[in-house]
Amino acid sequence: MPSPAPPNPHRAALAQYRRRASVYDVELALFEPVRRAAIARLALKPGDTVLDAGCGTGLSLAQLHAAVGPRGRIVGVEQSPEMLARARECVKQHRWRNVTLIQASAEDAVIEHEADAVLFHFTHDILREPMALANVMRALRPGASVVACGLQWASPWAWPLNLLVLGAALHSVSSLAGLDRPWSLLAGSLDDLQVESLMAGGVFLAHGTLRP
Ligand SMILES: C[S@@+](CC[C@H](N)C(=O)[O-])C[C@H]1O[C@@H](n2cnc3c(N)ncnc32)[C@H](O)[C@@H]1O
């Protein structure tokens, strides 16, 4: 008798985003200023190739497209079919020809373009999974711009804010582990790492360049 298939390690996350896909864009509206700040830190130039790791419904695509222009390229990686279907619809509506969307987990995605930059926007699960991070970082050229942002624990005295962080995290990540320094696994690969706190400390914005 064939042995049963091993359980998918992403099963919970896939179910979470299957449920959220139809309302996701509304839920994220509050964080638009963070997205703008994160994309600005990428310092993209016309013609650049940028990865959008865990691109979700494609909320970053328009701003990334405006920054790299029609000669640039955007590569989105996303494991949730329901989230990615919305990103595909967005690409179709805008008739963008320079956006490649890959449906795969970040650890398994085959990324064929060498990239000048990568955005991890509210992708805690990817940031805390070394194999996923390594696979995405392998697609970058030396000196590439790396930007990550998302939820973090604020100072312990800011416990009302931390209740909000907890509520949002339970809604969007597979594990609370690492929420004190979500960027820490990136730190060893980056030069000039800077970490900013936004939204009263409940959100981090980390950026640096890939060490050659
Ligand atoms: C909070 S959403 C952020 C989506 C998008 N980056 C944005 O800013 O709107 C997190 C996304 O990461 C995706 N994700 C989580 N773990 C992943 C993994 N291992 N590989 C690929 N995508 C993943 C989820 O399916 C979800 O779409």
JSON list of C-alpha atoms and ligand atoms in Angstrom, two decimals:
[
{"chain": "A", "resi": 1, "resn": "MET", "atom": "CA", "xyz": [0.00, 0.00, 0.00]},
{"chain": "A", "resi": 2, "resn": "PRO", "atom": "CA", "xyz": [1.43, 3.49, -0.85]},
{"chain": "A", "resi": 3, "resn": "SER", "atom": "CA", "xyz": [2.40, 5.48, 2.25]},
{"chain": "A", "resi": 4, "resn": "PRO", "atom": "CA", "xyz": [0.27, 8.58, 2.91]},
{"chain": "A", "resi": 5, "resn": "ALA", "atom": "CA", "xyz": [1.60, 11.92, 1.63]},
{"chain": "A", "resi": 6, "resn": "PRO", "atom": "CA", "xyz": [3.47, 13.92, 4.32]},
{"chain": "A", "resi": 7, "resn": "PRO", "atom": "CA", "xyz": [1.39, 16.75, 5.81]},
{"chain": "A", "resi": 8, "resn": "ASN", "atom": "CA", "xyz": [1.91, 20.10, 4.08]},
{"chain": "A", "resi": 9, "resn": "PRO", "atom": "CA", "xyz": [3.83, 22.31, 6.56]},
{"chain": "A", "resi": 10, "resn": "HIS", "atom": "CA", "xyz": [1.95, 25.32, 5.19]},
{"chain": "A", "resi": 11, "resn": "ARG", "atom": "CA", "xyz": [-1.52, 23.86, 5.61]},
{"chain": "A", "resi": 12, "resn": "ALA", "atom": "CA", "xyz": [-2.58, 26.28, 8.37]},
{"chain": "A", "resi": 13, "resn": "ALA", "atom": "CA", "xyz": [-1.25, 29.33, 6.51]},
{"chain": "A", "resi": 14, "resn": "LEU", "atom": "CA", "xyz": [-2.92, 28.24, 3.27]},
{"chain": "A", "resi": 15, "resn": "ALA", "atom": "CA", "xyz": [-6.24, 27.85, 5.08]},
{"chain": "A", "resi": 16, "resn": "GLN", "atom": "CA", "xyz": [-5.81, 31.22, 6.81]},
{"chain": "A", "resi": 17, "resn": "TYR", "atom": "CA", "xyz": [-5.31, 33.06, 3.51]},
{"chain": "A", "resi": 18, "resn": "ARG", "atom": "CA", "xyz": [-7.99, 31.06, 1.72]},
{"chain": "A", "resi": 19, "resn": "ARG", "atom": "CA", "xyz": [-10.43, 32.55, 4.25]},
{"chain": "A", "resi": 20, "resn": "ARG", "atom": "CA", "xyz": [-8.97, 36.05, 4.09]},
{"chain": "A", "resi": 21, "resn": "ALA", "atom": "CA", "xyz": [-8.41, 36.52, 0.35]},
{"chain": "A", "resi": 22, "resn": "SER", "atom": "CA", "xyz": [-11.75, 38.19, -0.39]},
{"chain": "A", "resi": 23, "resn": "VAL", "atom": "CA", "xyz": [-11.43, 40.80, 2.39]},
{"chain": "A", "resi": 24, "resn": "TYR", "atom": "CA", "xyz": [-7.67, 41.11, 2.57]},
{"chain": "A", "resi": 25, "resn": "ASP", "atom": "CA", "xyz": [-7.29, 44.40, 0.67]},
{"chain": "A", "resi": 26, "resn": "VAL", "atom": "CA", "xyz": [-9.74, 46.18, 2.99]},
{"chain": "A", "resi": 27, "resn": "GLU", "atom": "CA", "xyz": [-8.05, 44.78, 6.10]},
{"chain": "A", "resi": 28, "resn": "LEU", "atom": "CA", "xyz": [-4.65, 46.06, 4.97]},
{"chain": "A", "resi": 29, "resn": "ALA", "atom": "CA", "xyz": [-5.78, 49.62, 4.15]},
{"chain": "A", "resi": 30, "resn": "LEU", "atom": "CA", "xyz": [-4.56, 50.91, 7.53]},
{"chain": "A", "resi": 31, "resn": "PHE", "atom": "CA", "xyz": [-1.00, 49.87, 6.65]},
{"chain": "A", "resi": 32, "resn": "GLU", "atom": "CA", "xyz": [-0.77, 51.72, 3.30]},
{"chain": "A", "resi": 33, "resn": "PRO", "atom": "CA", "xyz": [1.64, 54.36, 4.70]},
{"chain": "A", "resi": 34, "resn": "VAL", "atom": "CA", "xyz": [3.95, 51.51, 5.77]},
{"chain": "A", "resi": 35, "resn": "ARG", "atom": "CA", "xyz": [3.81, 50.02, 2.26]},
{"chain": "A", "resi": 36, "resn": "ARG", "atom": "CA", "xyz": [4.70, 53.40, 0.72]},
{"chain": "A", "resi": 37, "resn": "ALA", "atom": "CA", "xyz": [7.61, 53.87, 3.12]},
{"chain": "A", "resi": 38, "resn": "ALA", "atom": "CA", "xyz": [8.87, 50.32, 2.49]},
{"chain": "A", "resi": 39, "resn": "ILE", "atom": "CA", "xyz": [8.76, 50.67, -1.29]},
{"chain": "A", "resi": 40, "resn": "ALA", "atom": "CA", "xyz": [10.52, 54.04, -1.09]},
{"chain": "A", "resi": 41, "resn": "ARG", "atom": "CA", "xyz": [13.36, 52.38, 0.92]},
{"chain": "A", "resi": 42, "resn": "LEU", "atom": "CA", "xyz": [13.90, 49.92, -1.96]},
{"chain": "A", "resi": 43, "resn": "ALA", "atom": "CA", "xyz": [15.32, 52.88, -3.94]},
{"chain": "A", "resi": 44, "resn": "LEU", "atom": "CA", "xyz": [14.26, 51.27, -7.21]},
{"chain": "A", "resi": 45, "resn": "LYS", "atom": "CA", "xyz": [15.39, 52.67, -10.55]},
{"chain": "A", "resi": 46, "resn": "PRO", "atom": "CA", "xyz": [13.73, 52.37, -13.96]},
{"chain": "A", "resi": 47, "resn": "GLY", "atom": "CA", "xyz": [14.72, 49.04, -15.50]},
{"chain": "A", "resi": 48, "resn": "ASP", "atom": "CA", "xyz": [15.31, 47.27, -12.15]},
{"chain": "A", "resi": 49, "resn": "THR", "atom": "CA", "xyz": [14.05, 43.78, -11.36]},
{"chain": "A", "resi": 50, "resn": "VAL", "atom": "CA", "xyz": [12.31, 43.51, -7.98]},
{"chain": "A", "resi": 51, "resn": "LEU", "atom": "CA", "xyz": [11.00, 40.48, -6.09]},
{"chain": "A", "resi": 52, "resn": "ASP", "atom": "CA", "xyz": [7.79, 40.74, -4.07]},
{"chain": "A", "resi": 53, "resn": "ALA", "atom": "CA", "xyz": [8.11, 37.81, -1.65]},
{"chain": "A", "resi": 54, "resn": "GLY", "atom": "CA", "xyz": [4.70, 36.67, -0.40]},
{"chain": "A", "resi": 55, "resn": "CYS", "atom": "CA", "xyz": [3.03, 39.13, -2.78]},
{"chain": "A", "resi": 56, "resn": "GLY", "atom": "CA", "xyz": [-0.49, 38.22, -1.63]},
{"chain": "A", "resi": 57, "resn": "THR", "atom": "CA", "xyz": [-3.25, 39.90, -3.64]},
{"chain": "A", "resi": 58, "resn": "GLY", "atom": "CA", "xyz": [-0.74, 42.20, -5.36]},
{"chain": "A", "resi": 59, "resn": "LEU", "atom": "CA", "xyz": [-1.27, 45.31, -3.29]},
{"chain": "A", "resi": 60, "resn": "SER", "atom": "CA", "xyz": [2.36, 46.41, -3.86]},
{"chain": "A", "resi": 61, "resn": "LEU", "atom": "CA", "xyz": [2.39, 45.79, -7.61]},
{"chain": "A", "resi": 62, "resn": "ALA", "atom": "CA", "xyz": [1.20, 49.23, -8.77]},
{"chain": "A", "resi": 63, "resn": "GLN", "atom": "CA", "xyz": [3.81, 51.09, -6.72]},
{"chain": "A", "resi": 64, "resn": "LEU", "atom": "CA", "xyz": [6.56, 48.66, -7.74]},
{"chain": "A", "resi": 65, "resn": "HIS", "atom": "CA", "xyz": [5.54, 49.00, -11.37]},
{"chain": "A", "resi": 66, "resn": "ALA", "atom": "CA", "xyz": [5.60, 52.78, -11.16]},
{"chain": "A", "resi": 67, "resn": "ALA", "atom": "CA", "xyz": [9.14, 52.61, -9.74]},
{"chain": "A", "resi": 68, "resn": "VAL", "atom": "CA", "xyz": [10.73, 50.14, -12.21]},
{"chain": "A", "resi": 69, "resn": "GLY", "atom": "CA", "xyz": [8.77, 51.29, -15.25]},
{"chain": "A", "resi": 70, "resn": "PRO", "atom": "CA", "xyz": [7.87, 49.27, -18.34]},
{"chain": "A", "resi": 71, "resn": "ARG", "atom": "CA", "xyz": [11.51, 48.19, -18.91]},
{"chain": "A", "resi": 72, "resn": "GLY", "atom": "CA", "xyz": [11.81, 46.80, -15.41]},
{"chain": "A", "resi": 73, "resn": "ARG", "atom": "CA", "xyz": [10.50, 43.50, -14.06]},
{"chain": "A", "resi": 74, "resn": "ILE", "atom": "CA", "xyz": [8.48, 42.46, -11.02]},
{"chain": "A", "resi": 75, "resn": "VAL", "atom": "CA", "xyz": [8.47, 38.87, -9.80]},
{"chain": "A", "resi": 76, "resn": "GLY", "atom": "CA", "xyz": [5.86, 37.95, -7.19]},
{"chain": "A", "resi": 77, "resn": "VAL", "atom": "CA", "xyz": [6.05, 34.72, -5.21]},
{"chain": "A", "resi": 78, "resn": "GLU", "atom": "CA", "xyz": [2.95, 33.57, -3.34]},
{"chain": "A", "resi": 79, "resn": "GLN", "atom": "CA", "xyz": [1.83, 30.19, -2.04]},
{"chain": "A", "resi": 80, "resn": "SER", "atom": "CA", "xyz": [-1.89, 30.88, -1.58]},
{"chain": "A", "resi": 81, "resn": "PRO", "atom": "CA", "xyz": [-3.83, 30.23, -4.82]},
{"chain": "A", "resi": 82, "resn": "GLU", "atom": "CA", "xyz": [-6.72, 32.40, -3.64]},
{"chain": "A", "resi": 83, "resn": "MET", "atom": "CA", "xyz": [-4.48, 35.38, -2.85]},
{"chain": "A", "resi": 84, "resn": "LEU", "atom": "CA", "xyz": [-2.51, 34.97, -6.09]},
{"chain": "A", "resi": 85, "resn": "ALA", "atom": "CA", "xyz": [-5.67, 34.79, -8.19]},
{"chain": "A", "resi": 86, "resn": "ARG", "atom": "CA", "xyz": [-6.37, 38.36, -7.11]},
{"chain": "A", "resi": 87, "resn": "ALA", "atom": "CA", "xyz": [-2.85, 39.45, -7.99]},
{"chain": "A", "resi": 88, "resn": "ARG", "atom": "CA", "xyz": [-3.26, 37.84, -11.42]},
{"chain": "A", "resi": 89, "resn": "GLU", "atom": "CA", "xyz": [-6.51, 39.74, -11.93]},
{"chain": "A", "resi": 90, "resn": "CYS", "atom": "CA", "xyz": [-4.76, 42.99, -11.04]},
{"chain": "A", "resi": 91, "resn": "VAL", "atom": "CA", "xyz": [-1.99, 42.31, -13.59]},
{"chain": "A", "resi": 92, "resn": "LYS", "atom": "CA", "xyz": [-4.57, 41.47, -16.23]},
{"chain": "A", "resi": 93, "resn": "GLN", "atom": "CA", "xyz": [-6.60, 44.62, -15.59]},
{"chain": "A", "resi": 94, "resn": "HIS", "atom": "CA", "xyz": [-3.51, 46.83, -15.90]},
{"chain": "A", "resi": 95, "resn": "ARG", "atom": "CA", "xyz": [-2.19, 44.87, -18.90]},
{"chain": "A", "resi": 96, "resn": "TRP", "atom": "CA", "xyz": [1.25, 44.75, -17.33]},
{"chain": "A", "resi": 97, "resn": "ARG", "atom": "CA", "xyz": [3.56, 42.57, -19.42]},
{"chain": "A", "resi": 98, "resn": "ASN", "atom": "CA", "xyz": [6.56, 42.72, -17.13]},
{"chain": "A", "resi": 99, "resn": "VAL", "atom": "CA", "xyz": [5.09, 41.04, -14.04]},
{"chain": "A", "resi": 100, "resn": "THR", "atom": "CA", "xyz": [5.80, 37.36, -13.40]},
{"chain": "A", "resi": 101, "resn": "LEU", "atom": "CA", "xyz": [3.72, 35.68, -10.69]},
{"chain": "A", "resi": 102, "resn": "ILE", "atom": "CA", "xyz": [4.91, 32.36, -9.27]},
{"chain": "A", "resi": 103, "resn": "GLN", "atom": "CA", "xyz": [2.54, 30.19, -7.28]},
{"chain": "A", "resi": 104, "resn": "ALA", "atom": "CA", "xyz": [4.85, 28.38, -4.87]},
{"chain": "A", "resi": 105, "resn": "SER", "atom": "CA", "xyz": [6.10, 28.54, -1.31]},
{"chain": "A", "resi": 106, "resn": "ALA", "atom": "CA", "xyz": [9.10, 30.81, -0.95]},
{"chain": "A", "resi": 107, "resn": "GLU", "atom": "CA", "xyz": [11.32, 27.81, -0.15]},
{"chain": "A", "resi": 108, "resn": "ASP", "atom": "CA", "xyz": [10.35, 25.95, -3.34]},
{"chain": "A", "resi": 109, "resn": "ALA", "atom": "CA", "xyz": [9.90, 28.78, -5.84]},
{"chain": "A", "resi": 110, "resn": "VAL", "atom": "CA", "xyz": [12.12, 28.65, -8.92]},
{"chain": "A", "resi": 111, "resn": "ILE", "atom": "CA", "xyz": [13.09, 32.27, -9.47]},
{"chain": "A", "resi": 112, "resn": "GLU", "atom": "CA", "xyz": [14.80, 32.63, -12.80]},
{"chain": "A", "resi": 113, "resn": "HIS", "atom": "CA", "xyz": [15.46, 36.37, -12.77]},
{"chain": "A", "resi": 114, "resn": "GLU", "atom": "CA", "xyz": [18.41, 37.91, -10.97]},
{"chain": "A", "resi": 115, "resn": "ALA", "atom": "CA", "xyz": [16.92, 40.70, -8.90]},
{"chain": "A", "resi": 116, "resn": "ASP", "atom": "CA", "xyz": [18.14, 44.13, -7.84]},
{"chain": "A", "resi": 117, "resn": "ALA", "atom": "CA", "xyz": [15.83, 44.30, -4.84]},
{"chain": "A", "resi": 118, "resn": "VAL", "atom": "CA", "xyz": [13.40, 42.33, -2.71]},
{"chain": "A", "resi": 119, "resn": "LEU", "atom": "CA", "xyz": [10.39, 43.39, -0.68]},
{"chain": "A", "resi": 120, "resn": "PHE", "atom": "CA", "xyz": [9.09, 41.36, 2.28]},
{"chain": "A", "resi": 121, "resn": "HIS", "atom": "CA", "xyz": [5.91, 43.25, 3.16]},
{"chain": "A", "resi": 122, "resn": "PHE", "atom": "CA", "xyz": [4.13, 41.69, 6.15]},
{"chain": "A", "resi": 123, "resn": "THR", "atom": "CA", "xyz": [5.56, 38.24, 5.47]},
{"chain": "A", "resi": 124, "resn": "HIS", "atom": "CA", "xyz": [6.54, 37.06, 8.95]},
{"chain": "A", "resi": 125, "resn": "ASP", "atom": "CA", "xyz": [6.28, 33.36, 8.04]},
{"chain": "A", "resi": 126, "resn": "ILE", "atom": "CA", "xyz": [8.85, 33.78, 5.24]},
{"chain": "A", "resi": 127, "resn": "LEU", "atom": "CA", "xyz": [11.18, 35.92, 7.35]},
{"chain": "A", "resi": 128, "resn": "ARG", "atom": "CA", "xyz": [11.24, 33.26, 10.09]},
{"chain": "A", "resi": 129, "resn": "GLU", "atom": "CA", "xyz": [11.83, 30.27, 7.80]},
{"chain": "A", "resi": 130, "resn": "PRO", "atom": "CA", "xyz": [15.57, 29.98, 6.97]},
{"chain": "A", "resi": 131, "resn": "MET", "atom": "CA", "xyz": [15.04, 27.80, 3.86]},
{"chain": "A", "resi": 132, "resn": "ALA", "atom": "CA", "xyz": [12.47, 30.23, 2.45]},
{"chain": "A", "resi": 133, "resn": "LEU", "atom": "CA", "xyz": [14.69, 33.20, 3.13]},
{"chain": "A", "resi": 134, "resn": "ALA", "atom": "CA", "xyz": [17.74, 31.48, 1.63]},
{"chain": "A", "resi": 135, "resn": "ASN", "atom": "CA", "xyz": [15.89, 30.59, -1.56]},
{"chain": "A", "resi": 136, "resn": "VAL", "atom": "CA", "xyz": [14.66, 34.16, -2.07]},
{"chain": "A", "resi": 137, "resn": "MET", "atom": "CA", "xyz": [18.04, 35.72, -1.23]},
{"chain": "A", "resi": 138, "resn": "ARG", "atom": "CA", "xyz": [19.78, 33.41, -3.73]},
{"chain": "A", "resi": 139, "resn": "ALA", "atom": "CA", "xyz": [17.93, 35.22, -6.51]},
{"chain": "A", "resi": 140, "resn": "LEU", "atom": "CA", "xyz": [19.47, 38.59, -5.61]},
{"chain": "A", "resi": 141, "resn": "ARG", "atom": "CA", "xyz": [22.58, 40.16, -7.09]},
{"chain": "A", "resi": 142, "resn": "PRO", "atom": "CA", "xyz": [25.31, 41.22, -4.65]},
{"chain": "A", "resi": 143, "resn": "GLY", "atom": "CA", "xyz": [24.51, 44.67, -3.28]},
{"chain": "A", "resi": 144, "resn": "ALA", "atom": "CA", "xyz": [20.78, 44.25, -3.91]},
{"chain": "A", "resi": 145, "resn": "SER", "atom": "CA", "xyz": [18.42, 46.32, -1.82]},
{"chain": "A", "resi": 146, "resn": "VAL", "atom": "CA", "xyz": [16.49, 44.36, 0.83]},
{"chain": "A", "resi": 147, "resn": "VAL", "atom": "CA", "xyz": [13.45, 45.76, 2.64]},
{"chain": "A", "resi": 148, "resn": "ALA", "atom": "CA", "xyz": [11.30, 43.95, 5.20]},
{"chain": "A", "resi": 149, "resn": "CYS", "atom": "CA", "xyz": [8.46, 45.28, 7.30]},
{"chain": "A", "resi": 150, "resn": "GLY", "atom": "CA", "xyz": [5.63, 43.94, 9.40]},
{"chain": "A", "resi": 151, "resn": "LEU", "atom": "CA", "xyz": [4.32, 43.45, 12.88]},
{"chain": "A", "resi": 152, "resn": "GLN", "atom": "CA", "xyz": [6.60, 43.40, 15.91]},
{"chain": "A", "resi": 153, "resn": "TRP", "atom": "CA", "xyz": [6.15, 43.50, 19.66]},
{"chain": "A", "resi": 154, "resn": "ALA", "atom": "CA", "xyz": [6.24, 47.10, 20.89]},
{"chain": "A", "resi": 155, "resn": "SER", "atom": "CA", "xyz": [7.89, 47.94, 24.24]},
{"chain": "A", "resi": 156, "resn": "PRO", "atom": "CA", "xyz": [6.49, 45.84, 27.11]},
{"chain": "A", "resi": 157, "resn": "TRP", "atom": "CA", "xyz": [4.98, 48.93, 28.76]},
{"chain": "A", "resi": 158, "resn": "ALA", "atom": "CA", "xyz": [2.91, 49.54, 25.60]},
{"chain": "A", "resi": 159, "resn": "TRP", "atom": "CA", "xyz": [0.73, 46.53, 26.44]},
{"chain": "A", "resi": 160, "resn": "PRO", "atom": "CA", "xyz": [-2.51, 47.92, 24.92]},
{"chain": "A", "resi": 161, "resn": "LEU", "atom": "CA", "xyz": [-0.65, 48.24, 21.61]},
{"chain": "A", "resi": 162, "resn": "ASN", "atom": "CA", "xyz": [0.77, 44.75, 22.06]},
{"chain": "A", "resi": 163, "resn": "LEU", "atom": "CA", "xyz": [-2.77, 43.41, 22.43]},
{"chain": "A", "resi": 164, "resn": "LEU", "atom": "CA", "xyz": [-3.50, 44.86, 18.98]},
{"chain": "A", "resi": 165, "resn": "VAL", "atom": "CA", "xyz": [-0.27, 43.35, 17.63]},
{"chain": "A", "resi": 166, "resn": "LEU", "atom": "CA", "xyz": [-1.27, 40.00, 19.13]},
{"chain": "A", "resi": 167, "resn": "GLY", "atom": "CA", "xyz": [-4.73, 40.16, 17.55]},
{"chain": "A", "resi": 168, "resn": "ALA", "atom": "CA", "xyz": [-3.32, 41.05, 14.14]},
{"chain": "A", "resi": 169, "resn": "ALA", "atom": "CA", "xyz": [-0.59, 38.41, 14.36]},
{"chain": "A", "resi": 170, "resn": "LEU", "atom": "CA", "xyz": [-2.98, 35.61, 15.34]},
{"chain": "A", "resi": 171, "resn": "HIS", "atom": "CA", "xyz": [-4.89, 36.56, 12.20]},
{"chain": "A", "resi": 172, "resn": "SER", "atom": "CA", "xyz": [-1.90, 36.52, 9.85]},
{"chain": "A", "resi": 173, "resn": "VAL", "atom": "CA", "xyz": [1.12, 34.45, 10.94]},
{"chain": "A", "resi": 174, "resn": "SER", "atom": "CA", "xyz": [1.70, 30.77, 11.65]},
{"chain": "A", "resi": 175, "resn": "SER", "atom": "CA", "xyz": [3.82, 31.31, 14.76]},
{"chain": "A", "resi": 176, "resn": "LEU", "atom": "CA", "xyz": [4.37, 34.21, 17.13]},
{"chain": "A", "resi": 177, "resn": "ALA", "atom": "CA", "xyz": [8.03, 33.19, 17.50]},
{"chain": "A", "resi": 178, "resn": "GLY", "atom": "CA", "xyz": [10.45, 35.93, 16.48]},
{"chain": "A", "resi": 179, "resn": "LEU", "atom": "CA", "xyz": [8.00, 38.83, 16.80]},
{"chain": "A", "resi": 180, "resn": "ASP", "atom": "CA", "xyz": [10.49, 40.61, 19.06]},
{"chain": "A", "resi": 181, "resn": "ARG", "atom": "CA", "xyz": [13.04, 40.92, 16.19]},
{"chain": "A", "resi": 182, "resn": "PRO", "atom": "CA", "xyz": [11.34, 39.63, 13.02]},
{"chain": "A", "resi": 183, "resn": "TRP", "atom": "CA", "xyz": [14.25, 40.76, 10.79]},
{"chain": "A", "resi": 184, "resn": "SER", "atom": "CA", "xyz": [16.92, 38.91, 12.80]},
{"chain": "A", "resi": 185, "resn": "LEU", "atom": "CA", "xyz": [17.50, 36.09, 10.28]},
{"chain": "A", "resi": 186, "resn": "LEU", "atom": "CA", "xyz": [18.17, 38.70, 7.57]},
{"chain": "A", "resi": 187, "resn": "ALA", "atom": "CA", "xyz": [20.65, 40.63, 9.66]},
{"chain": "A", "resi": 188, "resn": "GLY", "atom": "CA", "xyz": [23.64, 38.36, 8.97]},
{"chain": "A", "resi": 189, "resn": "SER", "atom": "CA", "xyz": [23.37, 38.80, 5.19]},
{"chain": "A", "resi": 190, "resn": "LEU", "atom": "CA", "xyz": [22.99, 42.57, 5.10]},
{"chain": "A", "resi": 191, "resn": "ASP", "atom": "CA", "xyz": [25.31, 45.54, 5.11]},
{"chain": "A", "resi": 192, "resn": "ASP", "atom": "CA", "xyz": [24.11, 48.87, 6.45]},
{"chain": "A", "resi": 193, "resn": "LEU", "atom": "CA", "xyz": [21.11, 47.34, 8.20]},
{"chain": "A", "resi": 194, "resn": "GLN", "atom": "CA", "xyz": [18.78, 49.96, 9.62]},
{"chain": "A", "resi": 195, "resn": "VAL", "atom": "CA", "xyz": [15.63, 49.17, 11.56]},
{"chain": "A", "resi": 196, "resn": "GLU", "atom": "CA", "xyz": [12.93, 51.78, 12.07]},
{"chain": "A", "resi": 197, "resn": "SER", "atom": "CA", "xyz": [9.84, 51.53, 14.27]},
{"chain": "A", "resi": 198, "resn": "LEU", "atom": "CA", "xyz": [6.55, 52.77, 12.86]},
{"chain": "A", "resi": 199, "resn": "MET", "atom": "CA", "xyz": [2.96, 52.97, 14.14]},
{"chain": "A", "resi": 200, "resn": "ALA", "atom": "CA", "xyz": [4.00, 53.66, 17.74]},
{"chain": "A", "resi": 201, "resn": "GLY", "atom": "CA", "xyz": [6.41, 50.71, 17.66]},
{"chain": "A", "resi": 202, "resn": "GLY", "atom": "CA", "xyz": [4.02, 47.96, 16.59]},
{"chain": "A", "resi": 203, "resn": "VAL", "atom": "CA", "xyz": [5.53, 47.79, 13.09]},
{"chain": "A", "resi": 204, "resn": "PHE", "atom": "CA", "xyz": [9.19, 47.49, 12.05]},
{"chain": "A", "resi": 205, "resn": "LEU", "atom": "CA", "xyz": [10.79, 48.58, 8.79]},
{"chain": "A", "resi": 206, "resn": "ALA", "atom": "CA", "xyz": [14.22, 47.04, 8.16]},
{"chain": "A", "resi": 207, "resn": "HIS", "atom": "CA", "xyz": [16.41, 47.78, 5.17]},
{"chain": "A", "resi": 208, "resn": "GLY", "atom": "CA", "xyz": [19.93, 47.16, 3.99]},
{"chain": "A", "resi": 209, "resn": "THR", "atom": "CA", "xyz": [21.93, 45.81, 1.07]},
{"chain": "A", "resi": 210, "resn": "LEU", "atom": "CA", "xyz": [22.93, 42.25, 0.38]},
{"chain": "A", "resi": 211, "resn": "ARG", "atom": "CA", "xyz": [26.53, 41.69, 1.44]},
{"chain": "A", "resi": 212, "resn": "PRO", "atom": "CA", "xyz": [28.60, 40.69, -1.62]},
{"chain": "B", "resi": 1, "resn": "LIG", "atom": "C1", "xyz": [0.02, 39.32, 5.41]},
{"chain": "B", "resi": 1, "resn": "LIG", "atom": "S1", "xyz": [0.09, 38.69, 3.76]},
{"chain": "B", "resi": 1, "resn": "LIG", "atom": "C2", "xyz": [1.06, 39.95, 2.93]},
{"chain": "B", "resi": 1, "resn": "LIG", "atom": "C3", "xyz": [0.75, 40.01, 1.47]},
{"chain": "B", "resi": 1, "resn": "LIG", "atom": "C4", "xyz": [1.47, 41.14, 0.71]},
{"chain": "B", "resi": 1, "resn": "LIG", "atom": "N1", "xyz": [2.90, 41.07, 0.88]},
{"chain": "B", "resi": 1, "resn": "LIG", "atom": "C5", "xyz": [0.97, 42.49, 1.14]},
{"chain": "B", "resi": 1, "resn": "LIG", "atom": "O1", "xyz": [1.77, 43.29, 1.55]},
{"chain": "B", "resi": 1, "resn": "LIG", "atom": "O2", "xyz": [-0.20, 42.77, 1.05]},
{"chain": "B", "resi": 1, "resn": "LIG", "atom": "C6", "xyz": [1.25, 37.37, 3.88]},
{"chain": "B", "resi": 1, "resn": "LIG", "atom": "C7", "xyz": [1.34, 36.59, 2.58]},
{"chain": "B", "resi": 1, "resn": "LIG", "atom": "O3", "xyz": [2.46, 35.72, 2.61]},
{"chain": "B", "resi": 1, "resn": "LIG", "atom": "C8", "xyz": [2.09, 34.49, 2.04]},
{"chain": "B", "resi": 1, "resn": "LIG", "atom": "N2", "xyz": [2.99, 33.45, 2.55]},
{"chain": "B", "resi": 1, "resn": "LIG", "atom": "C9", "xyz": [3.11, 33.02, 3.82]},
{"chain": "B", "resi": 1, "resn": "LIG", "atom": "N3", "xyz": [4.07, 32.08, 3.91]},
{"chain": "B", "resi": 1, "resn": "LIG", "atom": "C10", "xyz": [4.55, 31.91, 2.65]},
{"chain": "B", "resi": 1, "resn": "LIG", "atom": "C11", "xyz": [5.56, 31.08, 2.08]},
{"chain": "B", "resi": 1, "resn": "LIG", "atom": "N4", "xyz": [6.26, 30.23, 2.83]},
{"chain": "B", "resi": 1, "resn": "LIG", "atom": "N5", "xyz": [5.79, 31.17, 0.77]},
{"chain": "B", "resi": 1, "resn": "LIG", "atom": "C12", "xyz": [5.07, 32.04, -0.02]},
{"chain": "B", "resi": 1, "resn": "LIG", "atom": "N6", "xyz": [4.10, 32.83, 0.46]},
{"chain": "B", "resi": 1, "resn": "LIG", "atom": "C13", "xyz": [3.86, 32.78, 1.78]},
{"chain": "B", "resi": 1, "resn": "LIG", "atom": "C14", "xyz": [0.65, 34.30, 2.48]},
{"chain": "B", "resi": 1, "resn": "LIG", "atom": "O4", "xyz": [-0.05, 33.36, 1.68]},
{"chain": "B", "resi": 1, "resn": "LIG", "atom": "C15", "xyz": [0.12, 35.71, 2.35]},
{"chain": "B", "resi": 1, "resn": "LIG", "atom": "O5", "xyz": [-0.41, 35.97, 1.06]}
]
